[in-house]
Coordinates of C-alpha atoms in Angstrom, one line a residue:
Chain A
M1 CA -58.6 -51.2 14.7
K2 CA -59.0 -50.3 18.4
T3 CA -56.4 -49.4 20.9
L4 CA -56.0 -50.2 24.6
L5 CA -53.6 -48.0 26.5
A6 CA -52.6 -49.9 29.6
I7 CA -50.5 -47.9 32.1
R8 CA -50.0 -49.1 35.6
E9 CA -49.5 -46.7 38.6
R10 CA -46.2 -48.3 39.6
E11 CA -44.8 -47.4 36.2
Y12 CA -45.3 -43.7 36.8
E13 CA -44.9 -43.5 40.5
W14 CA -41.7 -41.4 40.1
V15 CA -43.7 -38.6 38.4
N16 CA -46.0 -38.4 41.5
Q17 CA -42.9 -38.0 43.7
T18 CA -41.1 -35.6 41.4
F19 CA -44.0 -33.4 40.2
P20 CA -46.7 -33.8 42.8
S21 CA -49.0 -31.2 41.2
I22 CA -49.0 -32.9 37.7
H23 CA -51.0 -36.0 36.9
P24 CA -48.4 -38.4 35.4
L25 CA -50.6 -39.2 32.4
L26 CA -50.8 -35.5 31.6
L27 CA -47.0 -34.9 32.1
P28 CA -46.1 -32.4 29.4
I29 CA -43.5 -33.4 26.9
C30 CA -42.7 -30.3 24.9
N31 CA -45.9 -28.7 26.2
K32 CA -48.1 -31.6 25.0
P33 CA -49.5 -34.0 27.6
F34 CA -48.1 -37.5 27.5
T35 CA -51.5 -39.1 26.8
E36 CA -52.0 -37.0 23.8
F37 CA -48.9 -38.5 22.1
L38 CA -50.4 -42.0 22.7
I39 CA -53.8 -40.9 21.3
D40 CA -52.1 -39.3 18.3
F41 CA -50.2 -42.5 17.6
A42 CA -53.3 -44.7 18.0
I43 CA -55.1 -42.5 15.4
L44 CA -52.1 -42.7 13.0
A45 CA -52.2 -46.5 13.4
G46 CA -55.8 -46.5 12.2
S47 CA -57.7 -46.7 15.5
T48 CA -61.2 -45.3 15.8
E49 CA -61.7 -46.2 19.4
V50 CA -59.2 -45.9 22.3
R51 CA -59.6 -47.1 25.8
L52 CA -57.3 -45.9 28.6
L53 CA -56.7 -48.5 31.3
S54 CA -55.0 -47.7 34.6
D55 CA -55.1 -48.7 38.2
G56 CA -54.4 -45.1 39.2
P57 CA -56.9 -42.2 39.5
L58 CA -58.1 -41.0 36.1
A59 CA -60.5 -38.2 37.0
E60 CA -58.0 -35.4 35.9
V61 CA -57.3 -37.3 32.6
K62 CA -61.0 -37.6 32.0
E63 CA -61.5 -34.0 32.6
Y64 CA -58.8 -33.1 30.1
C65 CA -59.3 -35.7 27.4
E66 CA -63.1 -36.0 27.8
N67 CA -64.6 -38.4 25.2
G68 CA -61.9 -37.9 22.6
S69 CA -64.0 -35.9 20.3
R70 CA -61.2 -33.3 20.1
W71 CA -59.2 -35.9 18.2
G72 CA -62.0 -37.5 16.4
V73 CA -61.9 -40.8 18.2
Q74 CA -64.1 -42.4 20.8
L75 CA -62.1 -42.4 24.1
S76 CA -63.3 -44.4 27.0
Y77 CA -61.7 -45.3 30.4
A78 CA -61.5 -48.4 32.5
T79 CA -59.5 -49.8 35.4
L80 CA -57.0 -52.6 35.4
Q81 CA -55.3 -54.6 38.1
A82 CA -51.6 -54.0 38.5
D83 CA -50.8 -57.7 37.8
D84 CA -53.3 -58.2 34.8
S85 CA -51.7 -60.1 32.0
L86 CA -52.4 -59.3 28.3
K87 CA -55.0 -62.0 28.2
D88 CA -56.7 -60.6 31.3
L89 CA -56.8 -57.1 29.7
L90 CA -58.4 -58.5 26.5
D91 CA -60.9 -60.6 28.5
K92 CA -61.9 -57.8 30.8
N93 CA -62.4 -55.5 27.8
R94 CA -64.0 -58.1 25.6
R95 CA -67.1 -55.9 24.8
F96 CA -64.9 -53.0 23.8
C97 CA -62.6 -55.2 21.7
G98 CA -65.4 -57.1 19.9
E99 CA -64.1 -58.8 16.8
D100 CA -61.8 -56.0 15.9
R101 CA -58.0 -56.0 15.7
I102 CA -56.5 -54.6 18.9
M103 CA -53.3 -52.7 19.5
I104 CA -52.2 -52.8 23.1
I105 CA -49.8 -50.0 24.1
S106 CA -48.5 -51.0 27.5
G107 CA -46.2 -49.2 29.9
F108 CA -45.2 -45.6 30.7
C109 CA -43.2 -45.2 27.5
F110 CA -42.8 -42.5 24.9
I111 CA -43.5 -43.6 21.3
N112 CA -40.9 -42.3 19.0
Y113 CA -43.0 -42.1 15.8
D114 CA -43.2 -40.0 12.7
K115 CA -46.6 -38.5 11.8
Q116 CA -45.7 -38.6 8.1
R117 CA -45.4 -42.4 8.0
G118 CA -48.4 -44.6 7.0
Y119 CA -48.7 -46.5 10.3
A120 CA -52.3 -47.6 9.5
S121 CA -51.2 -49.5 6.4
I122 CA -48.1 -50.9 8.2
M123 CA -50.1 -52.1 11.2
S124 CA -52.7 -53.7 9.1
Q125 CA -50.0 -55.9 7.5
M126 CA -48.4 -56.9 10.8
P127 CA -49.1 -60.3 12.3
A128 CA -50.3 -60.6 15.8
G129 CA -47.7 -60.4 18.5
T130 CA -45.2 -57.9 19.8
C131 CA -44.4 -55.1 17.3
V132 CA -41.9 -53.2 19.4
S133 CA -40.8 -53.2 23.0
C134 CA -38.5 -51.6 25.4
P135 CA -37.7 -52.1 29.1
G136 CA -41.1 -51.5 30.8
G137 CA -43.3 -51.2 27.7
S138 CA -44.5 -52.7 24.5
I139 CA -46.8 -52.4 21.6
I140 CA -48.6 -55.6 20.9
L141 CA -51.1 -56.5 18.2
A142 CA -53.9 -59.0 18.8
G143 CA -56.2 -60.4 16.2
N144 CA -55.8 -61.3 12.6
Q145 CA -53.9 -59.2 10.0
E146 CA -56.2 -56.9 8.2
T147 CA -54.1 -57.1 5.0
L148 CA -52.2 -60.3 4.3
S149 CA -48.6 -59.8 3.5
R150 CA -45.8 -62.4 3.2
N151 CA -43.1 -60.1 4.5
P152 CA -44.4 -57.7 7.1
P153 CA -42.7 -54.3 6.9
E154 CA -40.4 -52.9 9.4
I155 CA -42.2 -50.6 11.8
P156 CA -40.5 -47.1 11.7
L157 CA -40.9 -46.4 15.4
S158 CA -39.3 -47.1 18.8
L159 CA -40.3 -47.0 22.4
L160 CA -38.4 -45.0 25.0
P161 CA -39.0 -45.8 28.6
L162 CA -40.1 -42.8 30.7
D163 CA -38.8 -44.3 33.9
E164 CA -36.9 -41.4 35.6
I165 CA -36.4 -37.7 35.5
G166 CA -33.3 -38.1 33.3
S167 CA -35.2 -39.9 30.5
Y168 CA -38.0 -37.4 30.8
F169 CA -35.6 -34.5 30.2
R170 CA -33.8 -36.3 27.4
I171 CA -37.1 -37.1 25.6
S172 CA -38.4 -33.6 26.1
M173 CA -35.2 -32.1 24.6
E174 CA -35.2 -34.6 21.7
T175 CA -38.8 -33.8 21.0
L176 CA -38.1 -30.1 21.0
E177 CA -35.1 -30.4 18.7
N178 CA -36.4 -33.0 16.2
G179 CA -40.0 -33.2 17.0
S180 CA -41.7 -30.5 14.9
A181 CA -41.6 -32.7 11.8
R182 CA -42.4 -35.9 13.7
Y183 CA -45.2 -34.9 16.0
V184 CA -48.1 -32.5 16.2
L185 CA -46.9 -30.1 18.7
P186 CA -48.8 -27.1 20.3
G187 CA -48.1 -23.5 19.6
Y188 CA -47.8 -21.2 16.6
G189 CA -44.7 -19.9 14.8
N190 CA -43.7 -18.6 11.5
E191 CA -40.5 -20.5 11.5
P192 CA -39.5 -24.0 12.4
E193 CA -38.3 -25.0 15.9
C194 CA -40.1 -22.0 17.4
A195 CA -43.6 -22.6 18.7
I196 CA -45.3 -20.0 20.8
G197 CA -48.7 -20.3 22.5
R198 CA -51.5 -17.8 23.1
N199 CA -51.3 -14.8 25.3
V200 CA -47.5 -14.6 25.4
I201 CA -45.9 -11.3 26.2
I202 CA -42.2 -11.0 25.1
S203 CA -40.4 -7.9 26.0
K204 CA -38.7 -6.0 23.2
T205 CA -35.3 -6.5 24.9
A206 CA -35.8 -10.2 25.5
E207 CA -34.0 -12.7 23.3
I208 CA -35.4 -15.9 22.0
I209 CA -32.9 -18.4 20.6
K210 CA -34.3 -21.5 18.7
P211 CA -35.3 -24.2 19.3
V212 CA -37.9 -23.1 21.8
S213 CA -41.5 -24.1 22.7
I214 CA -43.4 -21.6 24.7
G215 CA -46.9 -22.4 26.2
N216 CA -49.9 -20.1 26.8
N217 CA -50.0 -17.1 29.2
V218 CA -46.3 -16.6 29.4
Q219 CA -44.5 -13.3 30.2
I220 CA -40.9 -13.0 29.3
L221 CA -39.6 -9.7 30.7
S222 CA -36.9 -7.3 29.6
G223 CA -33.4 -8.7 29.1
A224 CA -34.4 -12.3 29.5
I225 CA -32.7 -14.8 27.3
I226 CA -34.7 -17.9 26.4
G227 CA -32.9 -20.7 24.6
P228 CA -31.4 -22.4 22.8
A229 CA -33.2 -25.7 23.6
C230 CA -35.8 -24.4 26.0
I231 CA -39.3 -25.5 26.8
I232 CA -41.4 -23.0 28.7
G233 CA -44.8 -24.3 29.9
S234 CA -48.0 -22.3 30.4
N235 CA -48.7 -19.7 33.0
V236 CA -45.0 -18.9 33.4
I237 CA -43.2 -15.6 34.2
I238 CA -39.5 -15.2 33.4
D239 CA -38.4 -12.1 35.2
K240 CA -35.9 -9.5 34.1
E241 CA -32.4 -10.4 32.9
S242 CA -32.8 -14.1 33.6
S243 CA -31.7 -16.8 31.2
V244 CA -33.0 -20.3 30.5
K245 CA -30.8 -22.5 28.5
K246 CA -31.4 -26.2 27.6
G247 CA -34.1 -26.2 30.3
V248 CA -37.6 -27.2 31.0
I249 CA -39.8 -24.8 32.9
L250 CA -43.1 -26.5 33.7
D251 CA -46.5 -24.8 34.0
N252 CA -47.2 -22.3 36.8
T253 CA -43.7 -21.3 37.5
Y254 CA -42.1 -17.9 38.3
I255 CA -38.4 -17.5 37.6
G256 CA -37.0 -14.5 39.4
E257 CA -34.7 -11.7 38.2
H258 CA -31.1 -12.2 37.2
L259 CA -31.2 -16.0 37.5
E260 CA -29.7 -18.6 35.2
V261 CA -31.5 -21.9 34.6
K262 CA -29.2 -24.2 32.6
G263 CA -29.8 -27.9 32.0
R264 CA -32.4 -28.0 34.7
I265 CA -36.1 -28.6 35.2
A266 CA -38.1 -26.0 37.2
S267 CA -41.6 -26.8 38.4
G268 CA -43.3 -24.3 40.8
N269 CA -40.7 -23.7 43.4
M270 CA -38.8 -26.9 42.7
L271 CA -35.5 -26.9 40.8
I272 CA -34.4 -30.3 39.6
D273 CA -31.1 -31.5 38.2
P274 CA -32.1 -34.2 35.6
R275 CA -28.6 -35.8 35.6
S276 CA -28.4 -36.4 39.4
S277 CA -32.1 -36.3 40.1
A278 CA -31.3 -33.9 42.9
S279 CA -34.0 -31.4 43.6
I280 CA -34.4 -28.4 45.9
A281 CA -37.5 -26.6 46.9
M282 CA -36.8 -22.9 46.9
E283 CA -38.1 -21.1 49.9
D284 CA -37.5 -17.6 48.4
P285 CA -40.5 -16.5 46.4
H286 CA -38.3 -14.0 44.6
L287 CA -36.1 -16.7 43.2
L288 CA -38.3 -19.5 42.1
S289 CA -41.9 -20.0 43.1
G290 CA -45.2 -21.5 42.0
I291 CA -47.9 -19.5 40.3
K292 CA -51.3 -20.5 41.3
A293 CA -53.4 -21.7 38.5
A294 CA -56.5 -19.7 37.5
G295 CA -59.6 -20.4 39.5
K296 CA -57.9 -22.3 42.2
S297 CA -56.9 -19.6 44.5
G298 CA -58.4 -16.6 46.3
T299 CA -61.9 -17.7 45.4
A300 CA -63.4 -16.7 48.8
G301 CA -61.5 -13.3 48.9
R302 CA -62.5 -12.6 45.3
K303 CA -66.2 -13.4 46.0
T304 CA -66.2 -11.2 49.1
V305 CA -64.6 -8.2 47.2
H306 CA -67.0 -8.7 44.3
A307 CA -70.0 -9.0 46.5
I308 CA -69.1 -5.7 48.3
A309 CA -68.6 -4.0 44.9
A310 CA -71.9 -5.3 43.6
A311 CA -73.7 -4.1 46.7
I312 CA -72.3 -0.6 46.2
L313 CA -73.2 -0.6 42.5
I314 CA -76.8 -1.8 43.4
T315 CA -77.1 1.0 45.9
M316 CA -75.9 3.6 43.3
Q317 CA -78.2 2.2 40.6
L318 CA -81.3 1.8 42.8
I319 CA -82.7 5.3 42.5
P320 CA -82.2 5.7 38.8
F321 CA -83.7 2.2 38.4
L322 CA -86.8 3.1 40.4
L323 CA -87.2 6.2 38.3
L324 CA -86.5 4.8 34.8
F325 CA -87.7 1.2 35.0
P326 CA -91.4 2.0 35.3
L327 CA -91.1 4.5 32.5
L328 CA -89.3 2.2 30.1
K329 CA -91.6 -0.7 31.0
L330 CA -94.6 1.5 30.1
Q331 CA -93.0 2.5 26.8
G332 CA -92.3 -1.2 26.1
R333 CA -88.6 -0.5 25.8
W334 CA -87.5 -2.7 28.7
C335 CA -87.5 -6.4 27.6
S336 CA -86.8 -8.9 30.3
G337 CA -86.3 -12.6 30.0
T338 CA -84.1 -15.5 31.1
T339 CA -81.3 -17.5 29.5
T340 CA -79.6 -20.7 30.5
C341 CA -75.9 -20.4 30.7
H342 CA -72.9 -22.6 31.8
A343 CA -72.1 -22.1 35.4
D344 CA -68.6 -23.5 35.1
S345 CA -66.6 -25.8 33.0
S346 CA -68.0 -29.0 34.5
G347 CA -71.2 -28.8 32.5
K348 CA -73.4 -27.3 35.3
T349 CA -75.9 -24.7 34.1
F350 CA -78.0 -22.0 35.6
T351 CA -80.7 -19.6 34.5
L352 CA -79.8 -15.9 34.4
P353 CA -82.2 -13.0 34.1
T354 CA -81.7 -10.9 31.0
A355 CA -82.7 -7.3 30.3
E356 CA -82.5 -5.4 27.1
I357 CA -83.3 -1.7 26.5
T358 CA -84.6 -1.2 23.0
G359 CA -85.3 1.9 21.0
N360 CA -83.6 5.3 21.1
S361 CA -85.4 7.3 23.7
P362 CA -83.5 9.6 26.1
A363 CA -84.6 7.5 29.1
G364 CA -83.5 4.3 27.4
S365 CA -80.1 5.8 26.4
L366 CA -79.5 7.0 30.0
A367 CA -80.5 3.6 31.4
A368 CA -78.2 1.8 29.0
A369 CA -75.4 4.3 29.6
I370 CA -75.4 3.6 33.4
S371 CA -75.8 -0.1 32.9
L372 CA -79.2 -0.5 34.5
D373 CA -79.7 -3.6 32.3
R374 CA -77.1 -5.3 34.4
L375 CA -78.8 -4.7 37.7
P376 CA -80.7 -8.0 37.8
L377 CA -77.3 -9.8 37.3
L378 CA -75.6 -7.8 40.1
L379 CA -78.0 -9.5 42.6
R380 CA -76.5 -12.8 41.5
V381 CA -73.0 -11.6 42.5
I382 CA -74.3 -11.1 46.1
I383 CA -75.3 -14.8 46.2
G384 CA -72.1 -15.9 44.7
Q385 CA -73.5 -17.2 41.4
L386 CA -71.6 -14.7 39.2
T387 CA -68.6 -12.5 39.6
I388 CA -68.8 -8.8 39.0
I389 CA -66.2 -9.0 36.2
G390 CA -64.9 -12.1 34.4
S391 CA -66.1 -14.1 31.3
S392 CA -69.2 -13.4 29.3
P393 CA -71.8 -16.0 30.4
I394 CA -71.8 -18.7 27.7
P395 CA -75.3 -19.9 26.7
A396 CA -75.9 -23.6 27.3
S397 CA -77.8 -24.0 24.1
G398 CA -77.8 -22.6 20.6
E399 CA -74.9 -21.9 18.3
T400 CA -72.5 -21.0 21.0
G401 CA -73.7 -23.8 23.4
D402 CA -70.3 -25.5 23.7
K403 CA -69.2 -26.2 27.2
P404 CA -66.3 -24.0 28.2
S405 CA -62.9 -25.7 28.4
A406 CA -61.6 -26.6 31.8
K407 CA -58.4 -24.8 31.0
S408 CA -60.1 -21.6 29.9
G409 CA -60.6 -20.2 33.4
Y410 CA -64.2 -19.6 32.6
R411 CA -65.8 -17.3 35.3
P412 CA -69.3 -16.1 34.3
A413 CA -69.7 -12.4 35.3
V414 CA -71.9 -9.3 35.0
F415 CA -69.3 -7.5 33.0
S416 CA -66.6 -9.1 30.9
Y417 CA -62.9 -8.3 30.8
A418 CA -63.4 -7.7 27.1
E419 CA -65.8 -4.9 27.8
A420 CA -63.3 -3.3 30.2
E421 CA -60.6 -3.4 27.5
D422 CA -63.1 -2.4 24.9
W423 CA -62.6 -5.5 22.8
P424 CA -65.4 -6.7 20.6
V425 CA -67.3 -8.8 23.2
N426 CA -68.5 -11.5 20.7
S427 CA -65.2 -11.9 19.0
S428 CA -63.1 -14.9 19.7
D429 CA -60.2 -12.5 20.4
A430 CA -62.2 -11.5 23.5
A431 CA -61.5 -15.0 24.8
I432 CA -57.8 -14.2 24.9
V433 CA -58.4 -11.0 26.9
E434 CA -60.7 -12.8 29.3
R435 CA -58.2 -15.7 29.7
Y436 CA -55.4 -13.2 30.4
Y437 CA -57.3 -11.4 33.1
T438 CA -58.8 -14.5 34.8
I439 CA -55.2 -15.6 35.4
H440 CA -53.5 -12.3 36.1
S441 CA -56.1 -10.0 37.7
T442 CA -56.4 -9.7 41.4
P443 CA -59.7 -8.9 43.2
L444 CA -58.7 -5.2 43.5
N445 CA -57.7 -5.1 39.8
D446 CA -61.2 -6.5 39.1
I447 CA -62.7 -3.4 40.8
G448 CA -60.7 -1.1 38.6
L449 CA -61.6 -3.1 35.5
T450 CA -65.3 -3.0 36.5
M451 CA -65.1 0.8 36.7
K452 CA -63.4 0.8 33.3
A453 CA -66.2 -1.4 31.8
L454 CA -68.9 1.0 33.3
L455 CA -67.1 4.0 31.9
N456 CA -66.8 2.4 28.5
K457 CA -70.5 1.8 28.4
L458 CA -71.2 5.3 29.5
Y459 CA -68.9 6.7 26.8
E460 CA -70.3 4.3 24.2
H461 CA -73.9 5.5 24.8
N462 CA -72.9 9.2 25.0
A463 CA -71.0 8.9 21.7
A464 CA -74.0 7.2 20.1
Chain B
M1 CA -20.2 -24.1 62.9
N2 CA -16.8 -25.7 63.7
F3 CA -13.7 -23.7 62.9
L4 CA -10.2 -24.9 62.8
L5 CA -6.9 -23.7 61.5
D6 CA -4.8 -25.8 59.0
T7 CA -1.1 -25.1 58.6
S8 CA -0.2 -28.2 56.6
N9 CA 0.9 -26.3 53.5
G10 CA 2.7 -23.5 55.2
L11 CA -0.2 -21.1 55.2
T12 CA -2.6 -20.6 58.0
I13 CA -5.9 -21.6 56.5
G14 CA -9.2 -21.4 58.4
I15 CA -11.6 -24.2 57.7
A16 CA -15.2 -23.6 58.7
E17 CA -17.7 -26.4 58.6
L18 CA -21.2 -25.3 57.6
G19 CA -23.9 -27.8 58.3
G20 CA -27.6 -28.2 58.2
R21 CA -29.5 -25.2 56.9
L22 CA -28.1 -21.8 56.2
D23 CA -31.1 -19.5 56.0
S24 CA -32.5 -16.3 57.5
Q25 CA -32.5 -17.9 61.0
N26 CA -28.8 -18.6 61.2
S27 CA -27.1 -16.4 58.6
P28 CA -26.7 -13.5 61.0
T29 CA -24.7 -15.9 63.3
L30 CA -22.4 -16.8 60.4
Q31 CA -21.8 -13.1 59.6
K32 CA -21.0 -12.4 63.3
V33 CA -18.6 -15.3 63.8
F34 CA -17.0 -14.7 60.5
N35 CA -15.4 -11.5 61.8
S36 CA -13.6 -13.4 64.5
W37 CA -12.4 -16.0 62.0
L38 CA -11.1 -13.3 59.7
Q39 CA -9.0 -11.9 62.6
Q40 CA -7.2 -15.3 62.8
T41 CA -6.5 -15.7 59.0
R42 CA -7.4 -14.1 55.7
F43 CA -7.3 -17.5 53.9
L44 CA -10.5 -19.4 54.5
V45 CA -12.4 -22.4 53.3
F46 CA -16.1 -23.1 53.9
D47 CA -16.6 -26.8 54.1
C48 CA -20.1 -27.2 52.9
S49 CA -20.3 -31.0 52.7
G50 CA -22.7 -31.0 55.7
L51 CA -24.8 -28.1 54.3
D52 CA -28.2 -29.4 53.3
F53 CA -30.0 -26.3 52.4
I54 CA -29.3 -22.7 51.6
D55 CA -31.6 -19.8 50.8
S56 CA -31.0 -16.3 49.6
S57 CA -30.3 -15.1 53.1
G58 CA -27.6 -17.8 53.5
L59 CA -26.3 -17.0 50.1
G60 CA -26.2 -13.3 51.0
A61 CA -24.3 -14.1 54.2
I62 CA -21.6 -16.1 52.3
V63 CA -21.3 -13.3 49.7
G64 CA -20.9 -10.9 52.6
C65 CA -18.1 -13.1 54.0
L66 CA -16.4 -13.1 50.6
R67 CA -16.7 -9.3 50.4
K68 CA -15.1 -8.9 53.9
T69 CA -12.3 -11.4 52.9
L70 CA -11.6 -9.5 49.7
E71 CA -11.4 -6.2 51.6
R72 CA -8.6 -7.8 53.6
E73 CA -7.0 -9.1 50.4
G74 CA -7.7 -12.6 51.4
E75 CA -9.4 -15.5 49.8
L76 CA -12.6 -17.5 50.6
K77 CA -13.1 -20.8 48.9
L78 CA -16.0 -23.2 49.0
A79 CA -15.7 -27.0 49.2
G80 CA -18.0 -30.0 49.1
L81 CA -21.2 -28.4 47.9
N82 CA -23.9 -31.1 47.5
A83 CA -26.0 -31.1 44.3
K84 CA -28.9 -29.2 45.9
V85 CA -26.7 -26.4 47.3
A86 CA -24.7 -26.3 44.1
M87 CA -27.9 -25.7 42.2
V88 CA -28.7 -22.6 44.2
F89 CA -25.2 -21.2 43.5
E90 CA -25.7 -22.0 39.8
L91 CA -29.2 -20.5 39.6
T92 CA -28.2 -17.3 41.2
Q93 CA -24.9 -17.2 39.3
A94 CA -23.1 -16.9 42.6
E95 CA -20.8 -19.7 41.5
R96 CA -19.0 -17.2 39.3
L97 CA -17.9 -15.3 42.4
F98 CA -16.3 -18.2 44.2
S99 CA -13.7 -20.8 43.7
I100 CA -15.5 -24.0 44.4
F101 CA -13.8 -27.3 45.0
A102 CA -15.0 -30.9 45.3
N103 CA -13.6 -31.3 48.8
T104 CA -11.8 -29.4 51.5
G105 CA -8.4 -31.1 50.7
D106 CA -8.5 -29.7 47.2
A107 CA -9.5 -26.3 48.4
V108 CA -6.6 -26.2 51.0
T109 CA -4.1 -27.4 48.4
S110 CA -5.2 -24.7 46.0
F111 CA -3.9 -22.1 48.5
S112 CA -0.3 -23.3 48.1
V113 CA 0.0 -21.6 44.8
V114 CA -0.3 -18.2 46.4
P115 CA 3.3 -16.9 46.0
D116 CA 3.3 -14.3 48.7
S117 CA 1.3 -14.5 51.9
K118 CA 1.0 -12.0 54.6
N119 CA -0.2 -14.5 57.2

């Protein structure tokens, strides 16, 4: 079976107005983007190929979902016209549909399914036609039954329209309270109804009351009370003594000290009452404010600070380099080369010079201790190709040739944050440290962390 | 900011209409005029039905007014908060400090239960 997901811009227009910074098709429901629920259901129903059709922009969705390999399906994208009928959709996507059975999920609706039910078998016995519908959406099957059955079974699912902020809040809360058994939800937890993402810092004096879902890169400071019934997105800070009860805090939000968010949705500096749809944009950054996502802000300032720091380091390393490089080169202990690495998460690559100091000579140890092997890379900081500290450059080929995720905040650098914190650089744990600092570190922090990385290398080689 | 005195229930109650925005620009004005209102009566109602926006400065000004009123053993009540302004009071937990009524009439009526008035 194949699935067509047909969602028209007019159906999700309210999301654009309410949450301008969130693509409606990536609207998080219990920290999982809306489209992922549809893809999950399509897979449960036995689909191997899914096509997302919309008359709105899809670039951000494509960047997030890519080709669907993450879910083990082939995901493709196409446009539709707002007034296309079911027949139009099938005609326009004839090549995709082929002779297969097609499930058309239409409308901006939430599918209330249960991952433990055998939808593939149920769907194969269903005759063509509408399986389930709700105001503004439907699931329709086209093509012949795959398994003949006299009495088609009841489909254990329902559709819930996502047509306004109230329904969004209700669905989010229901998913949080009953969803851990029904859906695949993000986060880890050693007990039910409590899912916590990566890089979450919870103060010893903070209180977490189930059910809760907490995203990645979250700080919950002292005395804060989270829950019951609370969804905290990613890149969120809940400051001291604040409480969030039966609320949704969307990504990139700061909740100030001594505040109470009860039955509300907070997104950036917006506070929304889901019952009345009233919203207010806070102008006080100490109350409620947006947190800029990693890699989107301060790029020019960071580049300038990094370039200045790189220039100072180059000046400091120049004389030792001029003295030690010819000696090491003559001894054959300085091996230089190049490697192709990912420049960013878009798939672009660049070639970087590499230098390795081999052997155990005093000159070699001294050169390694003062990081002379990084000098060729420092020049790349001046021209803005690298940052002085950030992520370890990921090779574009070989075993670790995977493209960095768009969400990882990948910023190739001369020194990595993991080196500064003395984490094993090649361990996957290093990714957590790097992710933390790409979000939280300021350009000035970066200078301090660079010094730390330099000192770690010095100490490491002295100890050796 | 209009201010009028209501004596319909036997007490002299000052009703101040707050409108538009109450933020760092105009909260000093409120604090200034409030002193003159407080000299006329110590029972006051802020009619917030025309108030569209309030920030922490405005909130601070209203809390300052409440403090001055309490120092004079008076009462300051709020009426007609719209959903947006109510959310700020709820978020900052300032709603716990005030008696908040749906409209000015209810707020004025609530004063009648005061058994002994000095004004």
